[in-house]
PDB file of C-alpha atoms in Angstrom:
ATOM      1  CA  UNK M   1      12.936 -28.824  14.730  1.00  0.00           C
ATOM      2  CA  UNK M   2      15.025 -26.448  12.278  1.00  0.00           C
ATOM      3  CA  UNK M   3      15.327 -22.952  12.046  1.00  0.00           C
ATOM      4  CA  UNK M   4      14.363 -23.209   8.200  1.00  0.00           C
ATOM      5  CA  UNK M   5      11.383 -25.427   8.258  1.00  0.00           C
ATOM      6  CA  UNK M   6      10.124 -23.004  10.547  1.00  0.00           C
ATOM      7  CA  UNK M   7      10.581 -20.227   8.542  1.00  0.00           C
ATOM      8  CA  UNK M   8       9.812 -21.809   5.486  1.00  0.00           C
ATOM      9  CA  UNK M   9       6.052 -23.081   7.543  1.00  0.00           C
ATOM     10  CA  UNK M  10       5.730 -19.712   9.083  1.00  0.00           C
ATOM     11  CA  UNK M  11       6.077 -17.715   5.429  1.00  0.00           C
ATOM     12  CA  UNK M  12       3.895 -20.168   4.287  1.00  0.00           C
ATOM     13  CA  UNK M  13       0.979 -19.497   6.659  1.00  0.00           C
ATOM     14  CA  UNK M  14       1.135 -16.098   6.560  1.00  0.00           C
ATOM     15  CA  UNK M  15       0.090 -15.916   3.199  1.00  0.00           C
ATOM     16  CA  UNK M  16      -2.524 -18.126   3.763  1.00  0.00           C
ATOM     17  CA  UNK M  17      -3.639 -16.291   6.432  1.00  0.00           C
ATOM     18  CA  UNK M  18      -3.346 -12.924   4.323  1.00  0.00           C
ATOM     19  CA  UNK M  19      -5.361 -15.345   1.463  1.00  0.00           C
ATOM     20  CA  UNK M  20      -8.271 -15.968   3.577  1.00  0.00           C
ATOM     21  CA  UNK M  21      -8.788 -12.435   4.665  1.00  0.00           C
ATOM     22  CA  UNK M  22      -8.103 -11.053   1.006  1.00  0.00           C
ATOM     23  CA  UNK M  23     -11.142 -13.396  -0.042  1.00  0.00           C
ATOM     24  CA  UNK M  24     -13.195 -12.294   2.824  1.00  0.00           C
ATOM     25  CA  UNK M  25     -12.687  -8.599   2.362  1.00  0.00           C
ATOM     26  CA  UNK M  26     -13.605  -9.111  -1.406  1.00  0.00           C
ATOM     27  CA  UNK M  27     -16.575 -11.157  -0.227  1.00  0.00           C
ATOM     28  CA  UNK M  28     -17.917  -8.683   2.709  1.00  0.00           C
ATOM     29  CA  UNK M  29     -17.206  -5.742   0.003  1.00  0.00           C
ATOM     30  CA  UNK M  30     -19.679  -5.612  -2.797  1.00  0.00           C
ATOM     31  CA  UNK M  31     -22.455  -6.173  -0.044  1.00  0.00           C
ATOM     32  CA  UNK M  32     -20.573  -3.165   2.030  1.00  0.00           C
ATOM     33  CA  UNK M  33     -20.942  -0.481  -1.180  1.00  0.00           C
ATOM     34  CA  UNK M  34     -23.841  -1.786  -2.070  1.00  0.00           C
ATOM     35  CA  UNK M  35     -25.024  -0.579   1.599  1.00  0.00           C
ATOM     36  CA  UNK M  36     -23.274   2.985   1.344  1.00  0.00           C
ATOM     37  CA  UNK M  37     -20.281   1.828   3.459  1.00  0.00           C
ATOM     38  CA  UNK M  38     -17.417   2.408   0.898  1.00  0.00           C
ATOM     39  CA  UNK M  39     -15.506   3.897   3.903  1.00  0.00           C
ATOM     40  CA  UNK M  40     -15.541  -0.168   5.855  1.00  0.00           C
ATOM     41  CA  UNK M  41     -14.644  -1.624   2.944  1.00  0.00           C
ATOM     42  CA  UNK M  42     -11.349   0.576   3.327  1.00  0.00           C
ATOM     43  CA  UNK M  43     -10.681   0.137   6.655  1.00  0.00           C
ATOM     44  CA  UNK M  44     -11.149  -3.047   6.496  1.00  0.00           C
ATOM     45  CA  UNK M  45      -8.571  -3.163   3.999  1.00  0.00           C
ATOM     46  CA  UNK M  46      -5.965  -2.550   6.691  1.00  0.00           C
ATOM     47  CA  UNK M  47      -6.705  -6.354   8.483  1.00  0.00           C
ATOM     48  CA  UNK M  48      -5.867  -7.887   4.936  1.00  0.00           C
ATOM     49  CA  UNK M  49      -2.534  -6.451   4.986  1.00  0.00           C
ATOM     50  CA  UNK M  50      -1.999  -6.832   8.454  1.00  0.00           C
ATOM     51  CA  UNK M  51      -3.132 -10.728   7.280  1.00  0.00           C
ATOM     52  CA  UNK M  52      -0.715 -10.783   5.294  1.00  0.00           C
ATOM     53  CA  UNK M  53       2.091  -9.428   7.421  1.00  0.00           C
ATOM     54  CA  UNK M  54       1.611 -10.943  11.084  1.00  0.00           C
ATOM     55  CA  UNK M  55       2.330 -14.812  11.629  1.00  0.00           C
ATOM     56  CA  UNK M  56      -1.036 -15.140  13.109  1.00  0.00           C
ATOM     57  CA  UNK M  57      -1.934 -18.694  12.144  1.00  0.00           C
ATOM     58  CA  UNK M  58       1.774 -19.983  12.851  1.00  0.00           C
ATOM     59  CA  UNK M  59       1.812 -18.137  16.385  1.00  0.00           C
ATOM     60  CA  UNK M  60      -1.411 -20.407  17.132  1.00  0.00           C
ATOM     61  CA  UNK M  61      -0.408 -23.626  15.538  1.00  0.00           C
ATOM     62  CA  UNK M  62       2.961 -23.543  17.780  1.00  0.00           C
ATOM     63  CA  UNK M  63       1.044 -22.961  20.777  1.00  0.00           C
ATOM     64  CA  UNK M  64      -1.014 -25.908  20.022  1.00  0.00           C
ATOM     65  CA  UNK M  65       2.062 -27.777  19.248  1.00  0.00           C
ATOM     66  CA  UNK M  66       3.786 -26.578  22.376  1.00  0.00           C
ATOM     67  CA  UNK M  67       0.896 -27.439  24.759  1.00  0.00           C
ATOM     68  CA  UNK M  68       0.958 -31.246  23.183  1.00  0.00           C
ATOM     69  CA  UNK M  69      -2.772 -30.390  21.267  1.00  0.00           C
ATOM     70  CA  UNK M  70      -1.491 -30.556  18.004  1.00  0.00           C
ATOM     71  CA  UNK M  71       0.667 -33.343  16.390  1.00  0.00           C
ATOM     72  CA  UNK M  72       1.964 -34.492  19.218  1.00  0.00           C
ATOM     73  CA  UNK M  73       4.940 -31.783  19.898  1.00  0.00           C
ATOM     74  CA  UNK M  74       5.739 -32.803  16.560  1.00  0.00           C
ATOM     75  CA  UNK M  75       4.196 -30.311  13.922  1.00  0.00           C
ATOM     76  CA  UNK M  76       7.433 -28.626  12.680  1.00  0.00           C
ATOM     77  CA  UNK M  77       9.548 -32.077  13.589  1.00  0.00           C
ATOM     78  CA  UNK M  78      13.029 -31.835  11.477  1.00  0.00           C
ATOM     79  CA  UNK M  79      12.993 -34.400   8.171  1.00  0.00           C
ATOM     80  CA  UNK M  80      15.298 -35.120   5.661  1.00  0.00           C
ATOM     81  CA  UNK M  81      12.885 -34.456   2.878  1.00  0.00           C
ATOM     82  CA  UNK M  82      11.085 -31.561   4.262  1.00  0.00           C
ATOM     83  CA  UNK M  83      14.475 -29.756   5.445  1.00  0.00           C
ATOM     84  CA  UNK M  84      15.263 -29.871   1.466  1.00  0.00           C
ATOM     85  CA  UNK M  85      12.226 -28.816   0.549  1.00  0.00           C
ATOM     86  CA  UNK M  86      12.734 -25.622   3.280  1.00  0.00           C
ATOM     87  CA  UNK M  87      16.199 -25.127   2.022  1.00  0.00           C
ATOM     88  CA  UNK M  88      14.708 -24.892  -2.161  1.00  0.00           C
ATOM     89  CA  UNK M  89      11.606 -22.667  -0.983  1.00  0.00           C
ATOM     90  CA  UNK M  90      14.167 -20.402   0.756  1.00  0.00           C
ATOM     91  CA  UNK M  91      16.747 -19.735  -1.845  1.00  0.00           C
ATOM     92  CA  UNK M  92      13.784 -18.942  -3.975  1.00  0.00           C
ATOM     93  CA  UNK M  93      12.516 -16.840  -1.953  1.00  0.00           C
ATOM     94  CA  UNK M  94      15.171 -14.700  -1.462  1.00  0.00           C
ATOM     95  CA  UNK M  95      16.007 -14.732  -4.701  1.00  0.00           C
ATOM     96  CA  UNK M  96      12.291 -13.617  -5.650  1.00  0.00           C
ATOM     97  CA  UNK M  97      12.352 -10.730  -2.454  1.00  0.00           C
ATOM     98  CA  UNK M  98      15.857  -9.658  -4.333  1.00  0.00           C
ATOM     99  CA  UNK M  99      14.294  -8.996  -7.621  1.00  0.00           C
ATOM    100  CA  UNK M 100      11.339  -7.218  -6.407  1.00  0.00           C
ATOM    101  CA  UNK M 101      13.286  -4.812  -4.278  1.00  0.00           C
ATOM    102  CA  UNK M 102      15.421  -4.316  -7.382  1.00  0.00           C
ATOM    103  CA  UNK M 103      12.245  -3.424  -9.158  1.00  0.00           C
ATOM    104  CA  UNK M 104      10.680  -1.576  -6.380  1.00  0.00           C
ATOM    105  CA  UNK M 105      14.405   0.685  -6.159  1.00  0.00           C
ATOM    106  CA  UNK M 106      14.023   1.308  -9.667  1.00  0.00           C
ATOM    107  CA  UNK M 107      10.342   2.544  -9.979  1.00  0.00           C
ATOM    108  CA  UNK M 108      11.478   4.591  -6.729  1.00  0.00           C
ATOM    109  CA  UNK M 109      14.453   6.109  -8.791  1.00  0.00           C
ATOM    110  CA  UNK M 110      12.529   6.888 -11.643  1.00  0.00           C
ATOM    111  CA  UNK M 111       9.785   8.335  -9.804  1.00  0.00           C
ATOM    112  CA  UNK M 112      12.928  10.769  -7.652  1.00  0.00           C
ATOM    113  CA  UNK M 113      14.462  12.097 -11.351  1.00  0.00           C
ATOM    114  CA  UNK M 114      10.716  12.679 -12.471  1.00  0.00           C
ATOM    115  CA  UNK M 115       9.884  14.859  -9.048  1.00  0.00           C
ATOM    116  CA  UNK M 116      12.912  16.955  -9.608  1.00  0.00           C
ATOM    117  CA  UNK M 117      12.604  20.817 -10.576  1.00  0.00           C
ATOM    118  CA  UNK M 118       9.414  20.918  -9.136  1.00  0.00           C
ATOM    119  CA  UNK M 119       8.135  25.053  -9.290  1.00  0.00           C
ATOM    120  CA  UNK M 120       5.965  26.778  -6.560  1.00  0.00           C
ATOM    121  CA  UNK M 121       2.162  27.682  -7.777  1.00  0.00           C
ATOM    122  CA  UNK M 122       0.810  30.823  -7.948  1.00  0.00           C
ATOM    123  CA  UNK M 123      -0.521  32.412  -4.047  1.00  0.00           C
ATOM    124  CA  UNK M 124      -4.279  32.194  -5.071  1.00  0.00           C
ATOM    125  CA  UNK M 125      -3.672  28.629  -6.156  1.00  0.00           C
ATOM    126  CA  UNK M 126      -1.806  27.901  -2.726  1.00  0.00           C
ATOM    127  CA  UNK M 127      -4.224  29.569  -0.474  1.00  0.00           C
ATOM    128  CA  UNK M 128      -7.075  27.684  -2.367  1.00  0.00           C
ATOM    129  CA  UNK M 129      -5.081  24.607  -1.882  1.00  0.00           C
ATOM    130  CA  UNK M 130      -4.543  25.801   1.749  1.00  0.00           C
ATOM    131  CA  UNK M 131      -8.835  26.487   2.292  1.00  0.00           C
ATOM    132  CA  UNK M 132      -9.626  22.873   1.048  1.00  0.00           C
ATOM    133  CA  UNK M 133      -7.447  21.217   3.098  1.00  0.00           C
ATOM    134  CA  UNK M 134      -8.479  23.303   6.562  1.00  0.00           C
ATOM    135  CA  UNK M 135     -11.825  22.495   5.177  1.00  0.00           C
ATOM    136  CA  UNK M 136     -10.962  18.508   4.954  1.00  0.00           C
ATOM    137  CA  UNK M 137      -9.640  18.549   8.301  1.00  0.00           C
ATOM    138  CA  UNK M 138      -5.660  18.479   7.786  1.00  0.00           C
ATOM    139  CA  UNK M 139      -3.900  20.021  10.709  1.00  0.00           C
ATOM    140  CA  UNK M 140      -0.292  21.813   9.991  1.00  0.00           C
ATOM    141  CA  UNK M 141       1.988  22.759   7.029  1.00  0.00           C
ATOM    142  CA  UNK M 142       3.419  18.968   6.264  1.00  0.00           C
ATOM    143  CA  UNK M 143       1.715  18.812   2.751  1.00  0.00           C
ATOM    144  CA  UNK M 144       3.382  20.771   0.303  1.00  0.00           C
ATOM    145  CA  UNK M 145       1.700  22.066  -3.625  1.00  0.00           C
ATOM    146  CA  UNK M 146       4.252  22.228  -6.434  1.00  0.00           C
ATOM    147  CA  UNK M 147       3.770  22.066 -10.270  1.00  0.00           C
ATOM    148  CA  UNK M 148       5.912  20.727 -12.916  1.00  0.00           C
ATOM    149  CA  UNK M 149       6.239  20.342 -16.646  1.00  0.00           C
ATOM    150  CA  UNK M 150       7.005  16.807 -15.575  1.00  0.00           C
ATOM    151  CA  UNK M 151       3.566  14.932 -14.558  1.00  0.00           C
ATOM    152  CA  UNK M 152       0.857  14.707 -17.305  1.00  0.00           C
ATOM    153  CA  UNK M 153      -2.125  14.628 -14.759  1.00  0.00           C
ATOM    154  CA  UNK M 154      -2.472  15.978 -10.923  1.00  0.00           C
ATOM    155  CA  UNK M 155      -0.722  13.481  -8.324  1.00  0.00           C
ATOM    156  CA  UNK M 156       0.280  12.887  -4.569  1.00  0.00           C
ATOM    157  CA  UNK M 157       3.970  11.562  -3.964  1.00  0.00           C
ATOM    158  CA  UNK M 158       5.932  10.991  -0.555  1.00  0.00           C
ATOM    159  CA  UNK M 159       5.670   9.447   2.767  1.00  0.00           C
ATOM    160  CA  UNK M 160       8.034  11.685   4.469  1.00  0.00           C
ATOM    161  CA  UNK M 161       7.610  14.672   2.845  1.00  0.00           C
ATOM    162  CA  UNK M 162       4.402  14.322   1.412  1.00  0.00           C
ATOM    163  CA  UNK M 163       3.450  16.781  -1.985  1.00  0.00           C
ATOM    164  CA  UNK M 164       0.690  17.368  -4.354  1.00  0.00           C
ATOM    165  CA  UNK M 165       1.775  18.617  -7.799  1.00  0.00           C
ATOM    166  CA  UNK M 166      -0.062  20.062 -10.699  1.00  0.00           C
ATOM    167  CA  UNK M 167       0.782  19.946 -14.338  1.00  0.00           C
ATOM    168  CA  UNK M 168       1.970  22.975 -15.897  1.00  0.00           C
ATOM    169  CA  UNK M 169      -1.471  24.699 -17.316  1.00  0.00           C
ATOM    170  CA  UNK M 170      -4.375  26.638 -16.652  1.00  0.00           C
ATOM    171  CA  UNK M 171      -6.885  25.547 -14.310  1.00  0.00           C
ATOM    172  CA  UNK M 172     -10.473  26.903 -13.571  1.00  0.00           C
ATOM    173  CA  UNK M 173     -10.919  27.177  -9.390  1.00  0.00           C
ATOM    174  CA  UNK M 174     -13.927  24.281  -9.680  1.00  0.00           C
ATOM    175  CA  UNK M 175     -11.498  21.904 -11.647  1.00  0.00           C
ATOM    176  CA  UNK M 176      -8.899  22.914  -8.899  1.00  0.00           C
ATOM    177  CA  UNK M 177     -11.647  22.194  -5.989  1.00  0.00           C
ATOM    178  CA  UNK M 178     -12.207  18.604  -7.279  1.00  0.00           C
ATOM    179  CA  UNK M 179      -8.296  18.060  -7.768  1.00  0.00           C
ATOM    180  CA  UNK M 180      -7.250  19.312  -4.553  1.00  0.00           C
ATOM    181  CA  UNK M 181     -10.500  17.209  -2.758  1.00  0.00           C
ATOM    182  CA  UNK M 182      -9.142  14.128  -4.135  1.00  0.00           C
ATOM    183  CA  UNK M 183      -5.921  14.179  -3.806  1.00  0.00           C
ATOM    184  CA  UNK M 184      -5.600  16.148   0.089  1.00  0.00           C
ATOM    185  CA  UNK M 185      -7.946  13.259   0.788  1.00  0.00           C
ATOM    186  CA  UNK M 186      -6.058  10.261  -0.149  1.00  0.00           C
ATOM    187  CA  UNK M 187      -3.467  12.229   2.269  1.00  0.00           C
ATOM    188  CA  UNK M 188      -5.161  12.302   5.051  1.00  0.00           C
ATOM    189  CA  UNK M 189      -6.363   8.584   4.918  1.00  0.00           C
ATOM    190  CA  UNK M 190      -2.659   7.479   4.741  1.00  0.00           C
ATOM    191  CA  UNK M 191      -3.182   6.176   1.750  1.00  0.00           C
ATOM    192  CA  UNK M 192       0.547   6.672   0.774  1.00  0.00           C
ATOM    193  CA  UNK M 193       1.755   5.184   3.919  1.00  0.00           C
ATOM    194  CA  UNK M 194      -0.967   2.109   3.052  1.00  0.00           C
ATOM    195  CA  UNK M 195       0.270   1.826  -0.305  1.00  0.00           C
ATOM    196  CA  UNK M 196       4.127   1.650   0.494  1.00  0.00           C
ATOM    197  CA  UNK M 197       3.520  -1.279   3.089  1.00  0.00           C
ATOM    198  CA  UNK M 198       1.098  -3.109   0.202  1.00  0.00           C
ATOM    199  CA  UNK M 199       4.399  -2.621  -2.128  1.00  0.00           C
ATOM    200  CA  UNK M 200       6.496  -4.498   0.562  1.00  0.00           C
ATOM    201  CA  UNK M 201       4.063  -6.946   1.301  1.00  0.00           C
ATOM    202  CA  UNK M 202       3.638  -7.789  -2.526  1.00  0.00           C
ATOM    203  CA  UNK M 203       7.380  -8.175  -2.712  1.00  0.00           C
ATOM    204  CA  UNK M 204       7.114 -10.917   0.202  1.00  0.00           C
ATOM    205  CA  UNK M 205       4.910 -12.367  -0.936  1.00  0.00           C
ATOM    206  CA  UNK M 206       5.731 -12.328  -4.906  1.00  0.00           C
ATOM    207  CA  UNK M 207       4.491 -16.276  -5.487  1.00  0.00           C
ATOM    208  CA  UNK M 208       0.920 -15.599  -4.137  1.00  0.00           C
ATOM    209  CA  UNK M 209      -1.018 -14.194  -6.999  1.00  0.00           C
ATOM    210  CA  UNK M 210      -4.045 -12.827  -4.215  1.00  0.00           C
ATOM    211  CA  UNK M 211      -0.635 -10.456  -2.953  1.00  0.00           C
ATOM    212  CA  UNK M 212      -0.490  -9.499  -6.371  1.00  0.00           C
ATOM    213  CA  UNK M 213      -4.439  -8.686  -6.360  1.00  0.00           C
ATOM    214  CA  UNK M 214      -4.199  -7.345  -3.411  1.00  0.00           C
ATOM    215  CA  UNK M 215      -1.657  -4.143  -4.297  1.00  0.00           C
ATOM    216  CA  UNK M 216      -3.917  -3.548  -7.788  1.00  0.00           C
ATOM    217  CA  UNK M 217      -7.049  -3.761  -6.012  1.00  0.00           C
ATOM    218  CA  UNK M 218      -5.756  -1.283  -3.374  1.00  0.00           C
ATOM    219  CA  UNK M 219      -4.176   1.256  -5.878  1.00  0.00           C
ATOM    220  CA  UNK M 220      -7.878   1.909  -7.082  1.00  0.00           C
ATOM    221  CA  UNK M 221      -9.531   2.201  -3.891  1.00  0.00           C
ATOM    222  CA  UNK M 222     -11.475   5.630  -3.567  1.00  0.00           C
ATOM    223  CA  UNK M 223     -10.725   8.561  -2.186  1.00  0.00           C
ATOM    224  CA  UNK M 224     -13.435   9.293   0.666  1.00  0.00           C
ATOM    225  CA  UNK M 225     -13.223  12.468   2.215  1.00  0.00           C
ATOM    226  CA  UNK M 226     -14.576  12.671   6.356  1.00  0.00           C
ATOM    227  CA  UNK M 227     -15.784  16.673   5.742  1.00  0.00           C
ATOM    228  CA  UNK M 228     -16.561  17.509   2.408  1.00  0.00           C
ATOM    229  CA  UNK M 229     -16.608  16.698  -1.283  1.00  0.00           C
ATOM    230  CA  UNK M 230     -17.216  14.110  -3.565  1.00  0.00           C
ATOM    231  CA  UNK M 231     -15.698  10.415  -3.445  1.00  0.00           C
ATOM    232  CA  UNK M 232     -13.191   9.766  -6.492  1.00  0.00           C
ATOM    233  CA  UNK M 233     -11.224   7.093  -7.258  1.00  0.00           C
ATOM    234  CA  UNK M 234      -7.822   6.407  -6.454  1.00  0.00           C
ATOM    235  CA  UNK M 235      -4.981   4.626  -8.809  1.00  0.00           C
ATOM    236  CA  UNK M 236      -5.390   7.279 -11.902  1.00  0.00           C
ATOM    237  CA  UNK M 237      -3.753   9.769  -9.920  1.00  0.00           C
ATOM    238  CA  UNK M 238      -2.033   9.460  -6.697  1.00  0.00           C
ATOM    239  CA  UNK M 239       1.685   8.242  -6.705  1.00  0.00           C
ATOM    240  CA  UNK M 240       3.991   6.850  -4.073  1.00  0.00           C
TER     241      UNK M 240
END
């Protein structure tokens, strides 16, 4: 066996394996809403991308292979023609991984120069902020509210330092209670944490079209708060 059939099998198999669940999850979800459980359907989000992360079907078919169930010992054996074809799918996929990062860098640079000169909001803004997300269940001081000439509609950036900010106008305290639902909530689901790892896993995966699928279809998942509030959807506003 060889190092790069392996890893071209194994690369291979986990997007299957990410494939299958993607097509069960969409499968298992319109009867989930349909039922009033929007909130499965999200969780159940998380074992698609940890489908299509974990070498779960390669991790079996070697054990097979190792205990003699499965080909013979020889499932991964070393050819000529299938140690090309490993060498050609590698190159191209590092060369595919390459350009995505480069893409993914970009977006991420444009998105840092956009988030710059961000401006404090006014107290009773902040302590409304403050009530909704006491009232949502958030814990601590981690998520920050800024506003900015900047953003043309109200969005959530940043894993590390996570931060809601508000356009630069006049807002009535309802509009603010619906903003401020939405967006603390898609905080404390993780979604930005979610979203970064669908990013990577898109970029991995960049010749499967379902990984593709998978990263729009999880950008406009709602926002479903545990507490309070209304549900609201996802991709028009929040922002890694």
């Amino acid at each position: 066996m060889d190092w790069r059939i392996e890893l071209s099998c194994g690369i291979l198999l986990i997007s299957f394996t990410g494939s299958l669940c993607f097509f069960l999850w969409h499968l298992a979800g319109w009867g989930l809403e349909r039922a009033g459980l929007a909130r499965a359907r999200f969780e159940l989000l998380k074992i698609v991308v940890a489908g299509f992360l974990l070498p779960v079907a390669y991790a079996f078919l070697k054990g097979r292979q190792a205990a003699m169930e499965l080909g013979n010992g020889y499932l991964f054996a070393r050819t000529y023609g299938l140690l090309l074809v490993s060498r050609i799918f590698l190159a191209a996929w590092i060369l595919g991984i390459g350009a995505s990062m480069l893409r993914l860098l970009r977006d991420v640079w444009r998105l840092y120069r956009k988030m710059r000169n961000l401006m404090p909001c006014e107290e009773q803004v902040y302590e409304q902020f403050a009530a909704v997300y006491r009232s949502l269940g958030g814990r601590g001081r981690r998520l920050r509210l800024f506003r900015s000439y900047r953003v043309s509609v109200p969005c959530m950036c940043g894993v590390l330092h996570p931060k809601v900010i508000l356009p630069v106008r006049s807002y009535r305290k309802d509009e603010l209670q619906v903003i401020f639902t939405h967006e603390i909530t898609h905080y404390l689901q993780g979604d930005m944490f979610l979203k970064w790892i669908v990013l990577l896993l898109r970029a991995l995966h960049f010749f499967n079209p379902l990984a593709w699928m998978l990263c729009r279809d999880g950008a406009n998942m709602p926002a479903m708060p545990r507490h309070a509030g209304q549900s609201e959807g996802l991709g028009s506003t929040s922002r890694s």
